[in-house]
Amino acid sequence: MSFFLRVPLIALTALACLWLSAAGAFAQLFETKAAQAFMIDGETGSVLYAKDADAAIQPASLAKLMTLEMAFDAVKSGRLMLDDTFVVSENAWRTGGAPSRTSTMFAAVRSSIRLEDLMRGIAVQAANDGCIIIAEGVAGSESGFALQMTERARKIGLHKSIFVNATGLPADGQMTTVRELVLLARHLQQTYPDLYRLFSETDFTWNKINQRNRNPLLAMDIGAEGLAVGASEQNGFAIVGALSQNGRRVIAALAGLSSDRERAEESRKLLEWGLRSFEKTEIFAANETVGTAQVYGGSKGGVALTATLPVDLLLPVANRDKLTARIVYQGPLRAPVEQGQAVGSLRIWIGDTLSQEVPLQAAETVEVGKLHNRAFDALKELAIGWLR
């Protein structure tokens, strides 16, 4: 049975203190034309905005982020080197190269290309031929590589995404969500900081053909870091983008937009709002008591709850009354309760968006109580337990 407790935040000024309550959901603090959108703070992972974030969408070219994750991981682990070369098969040339009339780096059939150049072609030019060349070189076939992409997605915490090819070209069964695309982007930034820089390169020349980066955010001089754009008949125009300013980073994905112009404008507005509308605040230090949980049959009637790490919150600059939180645990806890035992979590909402969920543990040990303690708890549970 879930218990919900009210939690104090911190003194915001010398005269005022904001309390987090278990009040009902509020409206979103920001509106976007995107059908699906999701944004987080890059450092803490706090969710700043969510709109239908778990709806299944066609990834289109955004699938290339997973293709690059596979290549980045192979380089980091030493299985591949940046100077390793891959041969351009006729299939890669015909399906993703110049004859395909899709996004391409114009790789010449039967030529050999360095892995680093292929990755640059994908990151800057969304090169379908580059994706297929890597897929065939790593797994022998694009379909085999796609199976590995899905397996790898599960390992890094993407539980819904399914990949059928390396390019994102239309294929039955291929899907992702804007939430998982943002989690993938954050993983790329944190795990491969050197290779991540490829996404912000403004242009790339291959086969004597120069192409500009397809991400519109990079041309806006707003601290954009890429990452990818895509479009599909089912889900319209989509984008995964990140901005970094003054030591803060926000990462967002949007889908279901009507045009490339709307995609550029809506993503810019959401990302800039995320940077200017929140400030980082530590609400609890590591091992500071966050609240208490009831204990049944124990030497004490409750146990203090703490988080092992500091609890940092991205606090809205305005609309601070939209912040709500509660401690959630299955209870009452039954004695004995051991120090360090996982008990529940602190859930924090911004508007109607669950922004953070912080695991909580028992700060002390509570032994089994004496007979009269247990008898009193039994009577109390009999009297009020049905009210929960």
XYZ file of C-alpha atoms in Angstrom:
388
model
C 0.000 0.000 0.000
C 1.488 3.340 -1.022
C 2.047 6.066 1.540
C 2.354 9.722 0.542
C 4.060 12.286 2.774
C 4.387 16.034 2.450
C 7.945 17.298 2.209
C 9.370 20.768 3.010
C 11.556 22.338 0.315
C 13.914 25.061 1.611
C 13.764 28.691 2.678
C 13.659 30.616 -0.577
C 14.261 33.964 1.122
C 14.910 35.103 4.663
C 11.202 35.689 5.094
C 9.516 32.944 3.128
C 9.599 29.163 2.917
C 8.088 27.157 0.079
C 6.512 23.828 1.023
C 6.049 21.007 -1.420
C 2.583 19.533 -1.177
C 0.780 16.500 -2.500
C -1.633 18.720 -4.410
C -3.134 17.733 -7.762
C -1.493 18.226 -11.134
C -1.063 21.655 -12.678
C -1.086 22.636 -16.323
C 2.133 22.639 -18.297
C 4.351 25.700 -17.861
C 5.094 25.853 -21.604
C 3.125 25.122 -24.761
C 4.482 23.726 -28.024
C 2.980 22.855 -31.380
C 4.829 19.525 -31.332
C 2.623 16.469 -30.891
C 5.335 14.838 -28.784
C 8.077 16.589 -26.832
C 10.488 15.814 -24.012
C 13.273 17.877 -22.416
C 15.723 17.291 -19.582
C 18.509 19.114 -17.804
C 21.716 17.632 -19.172
C 23.578 17.501 -15.848
C 20.966 16.205 -13.419
C 18.621 14.431 -15.827
C 15.692 16.324 -14.310
C 12.666 16.349 -16.596
C 11.780 19.934 -17.486
C 9.010 19.264 -20.009
C 7.021 16.295 -21.258
C 4.168 16.023 -23.741
C 3.016 12.559 -24.824
C 6.660 11.585 -24.364
C 6.114 7.817 -24.430
C 4.009 7.626 -27.587
C 5.476 5.352 -30.265
C 6.853 7.269 -33.247
C 8.776 6.398 -36.400
C 12.389 7.460 -35.758
C 13.205 8.313 -39.393
C 16.746 9.732 -39.524
C 16.836 10.043 -35.739
C 17.621 6.298 -35.756
C 21.084 7.309 -36.929
C 21.850 8.383 -33.360
C 21.701 4.720 -32.378
C 23.847 3.734 -35.358
C 26.468 6.227 -34.208
C 26.188 4.996 -30.625
C 27.137 1.541 -31.885
C 30.134 2.942 -33.752
C 31.204 5.175 -30.852
C 31.013 2.233 -28.447
C 33.145 0.068 -30.764
C 35.795 2.806 -30.891
C 35.764 3.406 -27.133
C 36.076 -0.317 -26.389
C 38.927 -0.723 -28.898
C 37.046 -3.111 -31.183
C 37.377 -0.551 -33.988
C 39.821 2.252 -34.731
C 39.018 5.597 -36.324
C 41.409 4.743 -39.178
C 39.755 1.397 -39.937
C 38.381 1.352 -43.484
C 35.092 0.000 -44.815
C 34.253 -0.918 -48.396
C 31.246 0.691 -50.082
C 29.079 -2.156 -51.361
C 26.757 -1.767 -54.319
C 23.830 -2.209 -51.923
C 25.032 0.666 -49.733
C 25.617 2.849 -52.795
C 22.287 2.014 -54.415
C 20.123 2.057 -51.235
C 21.692 5.006 -49.452
C 23.997 6.680 -51.923
C 23.548 8.967 -54.918
C 21.025 6.713 -56.770
C 18.723 6.637 -53.716
C 17.973 10.377 -53.767
C 18.006 10.343 -49.970
C 20.434 11.916 -47.496
C 23.884 10.784 -48.612
C 27.581 11.567 -48.357
C 28.019 10.474 -52.010
C 30.336 7.583 -51.222
C 31.702 6.015 -54.413
C 30.797 2.368 -54.978
C 33.637 -0.094 -54.169
C 35.748 2.661 -52.595
C 37.172 2.343 -49.065
C 36.347 4.955 -46.423
C 37.785 5.544 -42.942
C 35.403 4.976 -40.041
C 35.908 8.518 -38.776
C 34.821 9.939 -42.127
C 31.766 7.683 -42.205
C 30.770 8.839 -38.716
C 31.246 12.449 -39.758
C 29.087 11.896 -42.838
C 26.304 10.488 -40.658
C 26.525 13.157 -37.940
C 26.721 16.119 -40.342
C 24.960 14.945 -43.499
C 22.628 12.247 -42.107
C 24.270 9.965 -44.674
C 22.235 6.835 -45.350
C 25.095 5.309 -47.326
C 27.414 5.885 -44.365
C 25.015 4.028 -42.064
C 24.706 1.014 -44.357
C 28.476 0.865 -44.954
C 29.129 0.712 -41.190
C 26.300 -1.784 -40.626
C 27.578 -4.162 -43.296
C 31.173 -3.789 -42.152
C 30.362 -4.507 -38.507
C 27.634 -7.171 -38.745
C 27.791 -8.438 -42.329
C 24.303 -7.144 -43.103
C 22.156 -4.167 -42.218
C 19.433 -6.387 -40.751
C 21.950 -8.108 -38.492
C 23.288 -4.747 -37.375
C 19.746 -3.549 -36.613
C 19.236 -6.501 -34.265
C 22.416 -5.488 -32.479
C 21.138 -1.901 -32.294
C 18.004 -3.025 -30.477
C 20.009 -5.233 -28.115
C 22.380 -2.367 -27.385
C 19.436 -0.017 -26.819
C 18.183 -2.269 -24.027
C 21.615 -2.282 -22.381
C 21.732 1.512 -22.187
C 18.197 1.845 -20.836
C 16.037 2.283 -23.935
C 13.272 -0.239 -23.301
C 10.806 0.599 -26.074
C 12.930 1.449 -29.115
C 13.077 -1.135 -31.906
C 15.394 -0.770 -34.892
C 14.871 -2.574 -38.190
C 17.599 -0.814 -40.176
C 20.554 1.478 -39.572
C 19.220 4.480 -41.497
C 15.715 5.061 -40.181
C 14.284 4.681 -43.682
C 10.635 3.483 -43.528
C 10.332 -0.092 -42.236
C 7.549 -1.985 -40.489
C 8.108 -2.418 -36.772
C 10.659 0.352 -36.352
C 9.802 2.676 -33.456
C 11.073 4.851 -30.653
C 9.815 7.626 -28.344
C 10.928 11.211 -27.770
C 11.793 10.297 -24.165
C 14.170 7.550 -25.281
C 15.713 9.760 -27.960
C 16.600 12.327 -25.283
C 18.026 9.625 -23.011
C 20.097 8.384 -25.961
C 21.378 11.899 -26.681
C 22.405 12.382 -23.046
C 24.143 9.001 -23.082
C 26.102 10.028 -26.194
C 27.198 13.295 -24.597
C 28.243 11.767 -21.280
C 29.835 8.557 -22.590
C 31.655 9.798 -25.703
C 32.472 13.506 -25.157
C 35.196 13.582 -27.825
C 33.115 11.931 -30.553
C 29.990 13.841 -29.479
C 31.612 16.958 -30.951
C 30.927 15.604 -34.443
C 27.270 16.606 -34.062
C 28.157 20.307 -33.873
C 30.317 20.419 -37.017
C 28.680 22.823 -39.424
C 29.716 21.204 -42.722
C 31.569 18.255 -44.233
C 33.054 17.616 -47.683
C 33.235 14.168 -49.221
C 33.800 13.160 -52.830
C 34.379 16.884 -53.536
C 30.815 17.678 -52.464
C 30.380 20.024 -49.496
C 27.177 19.814 -47.459
C 25.973 21.871 -44.508
C 24.809 20.256 -41.286
C 21.076 19.573 -41.544
C 20.322 20.637 -37.965
C 18.806 24.163 -38.123
C 19.742 25.020 -34.535
C 23.445 25.216 -35.409
C 22.929 28.258 -37.618
C 21.161 30.257 -34.869
C 24.225 31.150 -32.737
C 22.495 30.047 -29.534
C 24.977 27.456 -28.238
C 23.500 24.503 -30.124
C 25.299 21.153 -30.124
C 23.315 19.352 -32.839
C 22.111 16.504 -32.853
C 19.779 15.154 -35.565
C 16.648 15.846 -37.607
C 14.161 13.511 -39.235
C 10.781 13.399 -40.960
C 8.206 10.694 -41.626
C 4.708 10.557 -43.087
C 3.296 9.182 -39.842
C 4.907 11.590 -37.376
C 5.823 14.678 -39.367
C 9.016 16.627 -38.769
C 11.160 15.727 -35.751
C 14.384 16.833 -34.088
C 16.766 15.982 -31.279
C 18.681 19.043 -30.125
C 20.851 20.297 -27.284
C 21.851 23.782 -26.135
C 24.697 24.669 -23.799
C 25.060 28.106 -22.209
C 26.835 29.368 -19.077
C 27.603 25.910 -17.768
C 24.101 24.507 -18.262
C 22.896 22.086 -20.917
C 19.371 21.126 -21.944
C 18.465 18.287 -24.312
C 15.123 17.926 -26.085
C 13.324 15.886 -28.712
C 10.209 17.023 -30.581
C 8.060 15.223 -33.154
C 4.782 15.756 -34.972
C 5.624 19.164 -36.425
C 4.203 20.342 -39.734
C 7.290 21.708 -41.527
C 11.021 22.161 -41.270
C 10.451 25.826 -40.425
C 8.081 24.942 -37.566
C 10.547 22.303 -36.378
C 13.344 24.857 -36.184
C 11.249 27.467 -34.392
C 9.536 25.170 -31.893
C 12.753 23.409 -30.910
C 14.551 26.730 -30.440
C 11.764 28.094 -28.254
C 11.566 25.000 -26.055
C 15.322 24.688 -25.559
C 15.826 28.391 -24.795
C 12.896 28.299 -22.374
C 14.533 25.347 -20.634
C 17.767 27.269 -20.180
C 16.310 30.529 -18.908
C 13.368 29.319 -16.844
C 15.063 27.091 -14.256
C 17.806 27.484 -11.690
C 19.651 24.701 -9.907
C 19.033 24.478 -6.163
C 20.175 21.896 -3.633
C 17.154 21.013 -1.515
C 18.725 18.257 0.566
C 22.363 17.479 1.290
C 23.635 13.924 1.045
C 22.301 11.850 3.977
C 20.126 14.711 5.211
C 16.737 13.598 6.511
C 14.097 14.037 3.817
C 11.154 12.690 5.828
C 10.019 9.695 7.845
C 8.225 6.434 7.150
C 5.914 4.601 9.540
C 7.163 1.324 10.997
C 4.833 -1.466 12.136
C 5.850 -3.595 15.112
C 9.102 -1.772 15.728
C 10.912 -0.338 18.713
C 10.104 3.042 17.163
C 7.008 4.121 15.266
C 8.974 5.621 12.388
C 12.306 5.757 10.622
C 14.085 8.716 9.061
C 14.629 8.592 5.291
C 17.662 9.978 3.468
C 19.178 10.093 -0.020
C 22.771 8.924 -0.480
C 23.600 11.847 -2.793
C 22.624 15.519 -2.666
C 19.155 16.165 -4.063
C 19.522 18.954 -6.635
C 16.389 20.467 -8.097
C 15.863 22.551 -11.221
C 13.571 25.129 -9.668
C 11.285 27.233 -11.905
C 12.377 30.884 -11.854
C 8.697 31.847 -12.027
C 5.612 29.818 -11.131
C 7.292 28.233 -8.125
C 3.858 27.291 -6.834
C 3.789 24.717 -9.660
C 6.373 22.631 -7.790
C 4.989 19.636 -5.892
C 6.575 16.603 -4.257
C 5.810 13.575 -2.152
C 7.562 10.678 -0.501
C 6.178 7.386 -1.790
C 6.749 4.015 -0.138
C 4.948 0.726 0.462
C 3.939 0.688 4.079
C 3.754 0.668 6.908
C 7.214 -0.887 6.960
C 7.497 -4.054 9.018
C 10.235 -4.256 11.638
C 13.070 -4.932 11.606
C 14.205 -2.170 9.263
C 17.923 -2.106 8.506
C 20.009 1.047 8.100
C 20.552 1.623 4.364
C 17.505 -0.449 3.404
C 15.777 0.848 0.259
C 12.412 2.200 1.377
C 10.839 4.351 -1.320
C 11.429 7.490 -3.312
C 11.012 11.230 -3.357
C 8.986 12.228 -6.427
C 9.096 15.827 -7.582
C 6.720 17.359 -10.142
C 7.001 20.575 -12.132
C 3.453 21.325 -13.203
C 2.044 17.967 -14.257
C 5.448 16.589 -15.307
C 7.280 14.133 -13.047
C 10.676 15.850 -12.997
C 12.731 13.668 -10.649
C 12.471 10.477 -8.669
C 15.155 10.079 -5.990
C 15.625 6.733 -4.187
C 15.375 6.947 -0.394
C 16.803 4.648 2.253
C 16.428 4.119 5.995
C 18.815 6.334 7.957
C 18.904 3.997 10.963
C 18.035 0.509 12.123
C 14.696 -0.072 13.825
C 14.573 -3.355 15.733
C 11.478 -5.443 16.394
C 9.564 -3.843 19.272
C 8.457 -5.337 22.534
C 5.129 -7.133 22.804
C 3.193 -4.063 23.924
C 4.585 -2.037 20.979
C 3.483 -4.699 18.507
C 0.061 -5.022 20.155
C -0.504 -1.268 19.964
C 0.507 -1.176 16.282
C -1.830 -4.086 15.557
C -4.755 -2.263 17.141
C -3.888 0.934 15.275
C -3.685 -0.930 11.974
C -7.040 -2.613 12.678
C -8.628 0.756 13.451
C -7.297 2.926 10.603
C -5.668 0.626 8.073
C -8.885 0.394 6.024
C -8.754 4.168 5.448
C -5.674 3.915 3.197
